[in-house]
């Protein structure tokens, strides 16, 4: 199967066997070539290659996804319970040139970095960092210029990053510093 979307191209090919116990011996491959996506949370092209195969009786998702020239509006993160299903992971995500995190009320940040999703859905092993190239954040109606920022994926068995962000604002002749530290769900503001 193949097609065009948003000025880009995708193709999905593979094979598998349907048995009384479900889909077995599958090998699927998805190629994305400047696949154009436009939604309220993500706008821009996506490139990459993903494979889904069966390994040790479990789905195994592997490959690489590259984001460049994209705009992302991260919504409030919902609470996730424990996954009821499991799959092995070996996926690299590259955040390349001109990836902008943008919410008109909260932030306008250009980022770059690399994250590897390993382990499994139930017991992830996520490593890597996405850093701030430049940007601003708004807090209590004041715009702060980011001086340093990053999202580190260092927590054991978790997809949740640890944020570290420093920013400054000038109010008349006073410099106000903003610091954000900690896991996304329990960030400390100072």
XYZ file of N, CA and C in Angstrom:
570
model
N 0.858 -1.160 0.000
C 0.000 0.000 0.000
C 0.907 1.227 0.000
N 0.529 2.259 -0.763
C 1.312 3.486 -0.799
C 0.399 4.641 -1.154
N 0.898 5.862 -0.921
C 0.105 7.018 -1.259
C 0.820 8.309 -0.948
N 0.134 9.408 -1.197
C 0.661 10.735 -0.939
C -0.163 11.391 0.157
N 0.513 12.200 0.973
C -0.174 12.946 2.020
C 0.603 14.219 2.287
N -0.052 15.359 2.133
C 0.575 16.640 2.443
C 1.835 16.919 1.659
N 1.886 16.493 0.404
C 3.067 16.727 -0.419
C 4.153 15.689 -0.217
N 3.936 14.731 0.667
C 4.915 13.676 0.907
C 4.379 12.324 0.480
N 5.162 11.282 0.732
C 4.856 9.939 0.260
C 5.011 8.950 1.401
N 4.152 7.932 1.435
C 4.291 6.842 2.397
C 4.122 5.522 1.660
N 4.747 4.488 2.192
C 4.527 3.142 1.662
C 4.572 2.156 2.821
N 3.664 1.211 2.781
C 3.580 0.149 3.786
C 3.573 -1.168 3.040
N 4.486 -2.024 3.423
C 4.528 -3.344 2.790
C 4.845 -4.386 3.849
N 4.485 -5.609 3.568
C 4.788 -6.658 4.521
C 3.992 -7.909 4.267
N 4.095 -8.791 5.233
C 3.393 -10.061 5.132
C 3.142 -10.586 6.537
N 2.274 -11.565 6.631
C 1.961 -12.192 7.899
C 1.070 -13.389 7.664
N 0.762 -14.081 8.748
C -0.055 -15.288 8.645
C -1.173 -15.205 9.672
N -2.416 -15.333 9.214
C -3.561 -15.376 10.120
C -3.788 -16.816 10.550
N -3.834 -17.028 11.854
C -4.070 -18.359 12.402
C -5.225 -18.277 13.386
N -5.597 -19.395 13.944
C -6.633 -19.414 14.970
C -6.216 -18.649 16.214
N -4.925 -18.435 16.386
C -4.393 -17.702 17.545
C -4.047 -16.253 17.220
N -4.438 -15.753 16.056
C -4.182 -14.358 15.711
C -3.215 -14.197 14.558
N -2.658 -13.015 14.466
C -1.730 -12.640 13.400
C -0.326 -13.063 13.812
N 0.327 -13.911 13.053
C 1.636 -14.472 13.400
C 2.628 -14.264 12.263
N 3.906 -14.399 12.601
C 5.006 -14.348 11.631
C 4.917 -13.119 10.726
N 4.566 -11.990 11.314
C 4.388 -10.776 10.527
C 5.690 -10.005 10.403
N 5.814 -9.341 9.281
C 6.931 -8.451 8.989
C 6.364 -7.293 8.187
N 6.228 -6.131 8.842
C 5.670 -4.955 8.198
C 6.717 -3.850 8.184
N 6.733 -3.074 7.120
C 7.693 -1.979 6.994
C 6.955 -0.743 6.490
N 7.122 0.379 7.205
C 6.493 1.645 6.847
C 7.587 2.656 6.530
N 7.537 3.244 5.345
C 8.484 4.284 4.941
C 7.743 5.614 4.834
N 8.324 6.654 5.406
C 7.751 7.993 5.364
C 8.760 8.924 4.699
N 8.324 9.599 3.647
C 9.202 10.512 2.912
C 8.527 11.877 2.840
N 8.933 12.773 3.739
C 8.347 14.115 3.833
C 6.817 14.073 3.916
N 6.319 13.126 4.704
C 4.888 12.982 4.893
C 4.361 14.224 5.597
N 3.509 14.992 4.935
C 3.014 16.253 5.476
C 1.816 16.050 6.387
N 1.945 16.465 7.635
C 0.865 16.339 8.610
C 0.444 17.733 9.038
N -0.852 17.946 9.149
C -1.349 19.238 9.602
C -2.511 19.003 10.563
N -2.279 19.321 11.839
C -3.318 19.212 12.855
C -3.110 20.341 13.852
N -3.969 20.442 14.848
C -3.795 21.513 15.821
C -2.610 21.248 16.752
N -2.090 20.029 16.785
C -0.951 19.707 17.652
C 0.369 19.536 16.904
N 0.312 19.307 15.594
C 1.543 19.046 14.840
C 1.357 19.496 13.402
N 2.330 20.271 12.899
C 2.323 20.691 11.505
C 3.730 20.543 10.947
N 3.843 19.856 9.813
C 5.134 19.722 9.157
C 5.381 18.335 8.621
N 6.554 18.147 8.019
C 6.894 16.855 7.431
C 7.491 15.882 8.445
N 7.308 14.603 8.170
C 7.905 13.532 8.978
C 8.610 12.589 8.016
N 9.824 12.185 8.385
C 10.597 11.228 7.604
C 10.975 10.055 8.489
N 11.159 8.905 7.877
C 11.638 7.775 8.658
C 11.230 6.439 8.097
N 11.636 5.428 8.839
C 11.314 4.055 8.474
C 11.062 3.281 9.760
N 9.927 2.600 9.835
C 9.573 1.786 10.989
C 9.278 0.371 10.534
N 9.648 -0.593 11.361
C 9.367 -1.992 11.079
C 8.645 -2.604 12.266
N 7.690 -3.460 11.990
C 6.975 -4.195 13.031
C 7.106 -5.670 12.707
N 7.768 -6.386 13.598
C 7.974 -7.818 13.416
C 7.600 -8.536 14.709
N 7.542 -9.845 14.628
C 7.268 -10.650 15.816
C 8.595 -11.144 16.363
N 8.822 -10.926 17.671
C 10.051 -11.382 18.318
C 9.683 -11.938 19.686
N 10.035 -13.165 19.940
C 9.752 -13.820 21.219
C 8.260 -13.766 21.549
N 7.417 -13.910 20.529
C 5.976 -13.904 20.742
C 5.370 -12.535 20.987
N 6.167 -11.456 20.864
C 5.675 -10.095 21.082
C 5.911 -9.254 19.827
N 5.107 -8.204 19.660
C 5.418 -7.254 18.594
C 6.730 -6.541 18.895
N 7.510 -6.275 17.864
C 8.785 -5.575 18.004
C 8.776 -4.397 17.028
N 8.707 -3.173 17.587
C 8.701 -1.957 16.777
C 10.110 -1.385 16.761
N 10.666 -1.200 15.569
C 12.026 -0.667 15.453
C 12.095 0.306 14.292
N 13.136 1.140 14.307
C 13.350 2.062 13.211
C 13.780 3.433 13.666
N 13.564 4.413 12.798
C 13.995 5.776 13.061
C 12.972 6.745 12.476
N 12.689 7.812 13.240
C 11.814 8.891 12.786
C 12.600 10.191 12.906
N 12.515 11.038 11.876
C 13.229 12.311 11.854
C 12.218 13.448 11.708
N 12.334 14.410 12.632
C 11.502 15.610 12.579
C 12.388 16.792 12.223
N 12.024 17.532 11.183
C 12.692 18.772 10.780
C 11.644 19.700 10.194
N 11.795 21.002 10.441
C 10.872 22.005 9.911
C 9.432 21.760 10.367
N 9.274 21.423 11.648
C 7.968 21.105 12.209
C 7.599 22.073 13.326
N 6.300 22.225 13.558
C 5.792 23.002 14.682
C 4.912 22.081 15.517
N 5.201 22.030 16.831
C 4.503 21.125 17.741
C 3.885 21.925 18.876
N 2.615 21.680 19.151
C 1.923 22.270 20.291
C 1.588 21.123 21.236
N 2.382 20.979 22.294
C 2.204 19.861 23.217
C 1.019 20.158 24.126
N -0.029 19.319 24.079
C -1.176 19.548 24.958
C -0.839 19.122 26.382
N -1.739 19.410 27.314
C -1.557 18.924 28.681
C -1.451 17.405 28.618
N -0.490 16.865 29.341
C -0.270 15.426 29.287
C -1.293 14.687 30.141
N -1.999 13.725 29.542
C -2.967 12.968 30.319
C -2.264 11.963 31.240
N -2.975 11.487 32.228
C -2.452 10.432 33.098
C -2.562 9.109 32.360
N -1.478 8.365 32.344
C -1.496 7.058 31.716
C -1.379 5.995 32.794
N -2.247 5.003 32.713
C -2.124 3.855 33.602
C -1.142 2.876 32.997
N -1.007 1.736 33.620
C -0.121 0.709 33.086
C -0.713 0.157 31.801
N 0.131 -0.074 30.810
C -0.328 -0.589 29.524
C -0.879 -2.001 29.690
N -1.971 -2.290 28.997
C -2.573 -3.625 29.067
C -1.933 -4.574 28.054
N -1.114 -4.042 27.156
C -0.422 -4.848 26.157
C 1.055 -4.466 26.179
N 1.879 -5.278 25.546
C 3.307 -4.999 25.554
C 3.874 -5.172 24.154
N 4.933 -4.448 23.870
C 5.661 -4.559 22.610
C 7.102 -4.167 22.874
N 8.016 -4.816 22.200
C 9.428 -4.461 22.309
C 9.675 -3.197 21.496
N 10.620 -2.361 21.954
C 10.906 -1.092 21.294
C 12.391 -0.959 20.964
N 12.671 -0.409 19.812
C 14.027 -0.039 19.413
C 13.886 1.066 18.361
N 13.451 2.255 18.826
C 13.132 3.353 17.927
C 13.965 4.580 18.271
N 14.629 5.138 17.268
C 15.370 6.381 17.411
C 14.504 7.525 16.905
N 14.469 8.610 17.668
C 13.750 9.810 17.258
C 14.762 10.948 17.210
N 14.915 11.531 16.035
C 15.843 12.645 15.856
C 15.049 13.933 15.686
N 15.363 14.907 16.521
C 14.760 16.234 16.414
C 15.816 17.103 15.752
N 15.621 17.371 14.474
C 16.626 18.067 13.684
C 16.399 19.562 13.595
N 16.724 20.117 12.441
C 16.676 21.567 12.232
C 15.246 22.102 12.266
N 15.124 23.281 12.846
C 13.886 24.067 12.818
C 12.666 23.323 13.355
N 12.818 22.674 14.493
C 11.661 22.083 15.165
C 11.258 23.043 16.274
N 10.031 23.535 16.168
C 9.546 24.597 17.048
C 8.418 24.066 17.929
N 8.591 24.214 19.246
C 7.510 23.954 20.183
C 6.801 25.279 20.372
N 5.503 25.334 20.042
C 4.818 26.617 20.056
C 3.411 26.498 20.618
N 3.157 27.287 21.649
C 1.821 27.498 22.187
C 1.740 28.988 22.457
N 0.837 29.723 21.811
C 0.847 31.182 21.918
C 0.705 31.715 23.344
N 0.166 30.928 24.238
C -0.015 31.367 25.624
C 1.139 30.953 26.544
N 1.947 29.938 26.137
C 2.930 29.378 27.061
C 4.381 29.422 26.588
N 4.669 29.061 25.341
C 6.061 28.932 24.923
C 6.233 29.079 23.425
N 7.459 29.445 23.048
C 7.894 29.500 21.655
C 9.373 29.129 21.684
N 9.669 27.850 21.465
C 11.014 27.307 21.684
C 11.459 26.499 20.473
N 12.689 26.739 20.010
C 13.305 25.924 18.974
C 14.177 24.882 19.659
N 14.054 23.617 19.228
C 14.738 22.513 19.905
C 15.560 21.681 18.930
N 16.411 20.827 19.478
C 17.174 19.842 18.708
C 17.613 18.744 19.658
N 17.775 17.534 19.146
C 18.246 16.453 20.001
C 17.955 15.084 19.432
N 18.157 14.095 20.281
C 17.998 12.700 19.891
C 17.527 11.905 21.099
N 16.549 11.015 20.880
C 16.048 10.146 21.943
C 15.928 8.734 21.389
N 16.333 7.758 22.204
C 16.187 6.350 21.829
C 15.178 5.696 22.761
N 14.151 5.078 22.167
C 13.143 4.342 22.923
C 13.462 2.856 22.800
N 13.907 2.255 23.912
C 14.240 0.842 23.947
C 13.409 0.133 24.998
N 13.775 -1.107 25.274
C 13.022 -1.878 26.260
C 11.697 -2.331 25.682
N 10.631 -2.052 26.431
C 9.295 -2.431 25.980
C 8.290 -1.371 26.433
N 7.070 -1.500 25.975
C 6.032 -0.546 26.376
C 5.830 -0.598 27.888
N 5.818 -1.802 28.467
C 5.602 -1.936 29.913
C 6.834 -1.573 30.732
N 8.024 -1.803 30.194
C 9.269 -1.481 30.893
C 10.212 -0.760 29.940
N 9.923 0.519 29.676
C 10.745 1.247 28.710
C 12.136 1.581 29.236
N 13.056 1.692 28.305
C 14.405 2.165 28.584
C 14.663 3.306 27.602
N 14.390 4.519 28.068
C 14.466 5.686 27.200
C 15.709 6.490 27.561
N 16.515 6.831 26.558
C 17.726 7.610 26.785
C 17.802 8.732 25.757
N 18.484 9.790 26.126
C 18.698 10.878 25.194
C 18.288 12.210 25.777
N 18.397 13.229 24.940
C 18.131 14.604 25.379
C 17.628 15.424 24.203
N 16.674 16.288 24.515
C 16.233 17.303 23.568
C 16.542 18.642 24.220
N 17.360 19.444 23.563
C 17.798 20.710 24.130
C 17.141 21.907 23.472
N 17.150 23.012 24.204
C 16.614 24.266 23.686
C 17.716 24.985 22.914
N 17.441 25.369 21.689
C 18.363 26.167 20.892
C 18.175 27.640 21.245
N 16.913 28.064 21.301
C 16.543 29.424 21.724
C 15.045 29.432 21.947
N 14.568 30.470 22.648
C 13.130 30.578 22.801
C 12.694 31.401 23.988
N 11.377 31.439 24.158
C 10.770 32.169 25.263
C 9.680 31.315 25.893
N 9.424 31.585 27.182
C 8.299 30.977 27.893
C 7.535 32.091 28.595
N 6.238 31.893 28.756
C 5.410 32.868 29.467
C 4.968 32.262 30.786
N 5.109 33.058 31.848
C 4.701 32.603 33.175
C 4.112 33.794 33.916
N 2.901 33.621 34.403
C 2.186 34.678 35.121
C 2.127 35.970 34.297
N 1.887 35.823 33.002
C 1.739 36.976 32.125
C 3.033 37.666 31.736
N 4.166 37.099 32.109
C 5.466 37.692 31.783
C 6.223 36.765 30.840
N 6.829 37.365 29.806
C 7.617 36.579 28.862
C 9.074 36.535 29.316
N 9.607 35.323 29.423
C 10.991 35.087 29.840
C 11.779 34.538 28.665
N 13.008 35.025 28.503
C 13.898 34.506 27.465
C 14.666 33.320 28.048
N 14.618 32.195 27.357
C 15.286 30.984 27.828
C 16.797 31.145 27.674
N 17.529 30.928 28.760
C 18.988 30.984 28.716
C 19.593 29.583 28.614
N 18.866 28.590 29.118
C 19.310 27.198 29.049
C 18.103 26.310 29.273
N 18.029 25.201 28.535
C 16.909 24.295 28.730
C 17.127 22.965 28.052
N 16.554 21.935 28.654
C 16.655 20.601 28.061
C 15.618 19.668 28.695
N 15.308 18.634 27.975
C 14.487 17.530 28.480
C 15.363 16.300 28.429
N 15.706 15.766 29.596
C 16.541 14.573 29.690
C 15.667 13.355 29.939
N 15.915 12.303 29.196
C 15.189 11.052 29.381
C 16.094 10.124 30.198
N 15.956 10.219 31.513
C 16.857 9.511 32.419
C 16.123 8.656 33.449
N 14.795 8.731 33.479
C 14.059 8.002 34.512
C 13.960 6.521 34.159
N 14.088 5.681 35.163
C 14.029 4.236 34.979
C 12.581 3.819 34.693
N 12.399 2.998 33.664
C 11.092 2.436 33.293
C 10.014 3.503 33.126
N 10.367 4.605 32.450
C 9.406 5.692 32.256
C 9.661 6.399 30.927
N 8.575 6.848 30.290
C 8.679 7.659 29.086
C 8.776 9.146 29.431
N 8.563 9.502 30.693
C 8.479 10.897 31.129
C 9.863 11.543 31.234
N 10.059 12.688 30.568
C 11.358 13.371 30.658
C 11.480 14.206 31.929
N 12.720 14.517 32.276
C 13.020 15.446 33.366
C 13.403 16.773 32.715
N 12.669 17.827 33.067
C 12.905 19.143 32.471
C 13.858 19.965 33.325
N 14.733 20.705 32.661
C 15.623 21.669 33.298
C 15.582 22.909 32.417
N 15.109 24.023 32.981
C 14.973 25.221 32.186
C 15.299 26.436 33.046
N 16.107 27.331 32.492
C 16.418 28.612 33.125
C 16.063 29.708 32.142
N 15.417 30.763 32.653
C 15.008 31.868 31.786
C 15.051 33.170 32.583
N 15.127 34.286 31.862
C 15.195 35.603 32.500
C 14.236 36.572 31.831
N 13.752 37.510 32.648
C 12.942 38.618 32.138
C 13.419 39.888 32.822
N 13.325 40.991 32.121
C 13.693 42.286 32.696
C 12.411 43.072 32.921
N 12.172 43.459 34.160
C 11.043 44.308 34.524
C 11.617 45.615 35.040
N 11.494 46.654 34.214
C 12.122 47.951 34.491
C 13.613 47.732 34.659
N 14.162 47.923 35.874
C 15.597 47.730 36.079
C 15.894 46.491 36.903
N 14.934 45.587 36.972
C 15.101 44.371 37.762
C 15.117 43.155 36.835
N 16.056 42.251 37.060
C 16.099 40.999 36.317
C 15.425 39.931 37.175
N 14.451 39.245 36.566
C 13.733 38.178 37.255
C 14.146 36.857 36.611
N 14.562 35.899 37.435
C 14.972 34.581 36.953
C 13.849 33.580 37.171
N 13.659 32.691 36.200
C 12.683 31.607 36.289
C 13.443 30.304 36.134
N 13.135 29.363 37.023
C 13.767 28.055 36.974
C 12.680 26.986 37.037
N 12.770 26.019 36.133
C 11.843 24.888 36.110
C 12.692 23.628 36.161
N 12.426 22.751 37.130
C 13.201 21.520 37.285
C 12.299 20.369 37.696
N 12.592 19.200 37.170
C 11.913 17.995 37.613
C 11.157 17.280 36.515
N 10.634 16.102 36.856
C 9.821 15.338 35.908
C 8.592 16.161 35.502
N 8.090 15.953 34.306
C 7.006 16.748 33.754
C 5.809 16.842 34.702
N 5.412 15.737 35.309
C 4.231 15.732 36.165
C 4.458 16.353 37.546
N 5.692 16.583 37.904
C 5.948 17.174 39.231
C 7.055 18.228 39.156
N 6.954 19.126 38.177
C 7.943 20.165 37.994
C 7.909 21.162 39.154
N 9.084 21.656 39.509
C 9.187 22.694 40.529
C 9.525 24.009 39.848
N 8.728 25.041 40.137
C 8.955 26.382 39.595
C 9.576 27.241 40.679
N 10.587 28.032 40.318
C 11.175 28.977 41.274
C 11.461 30.273 40.529
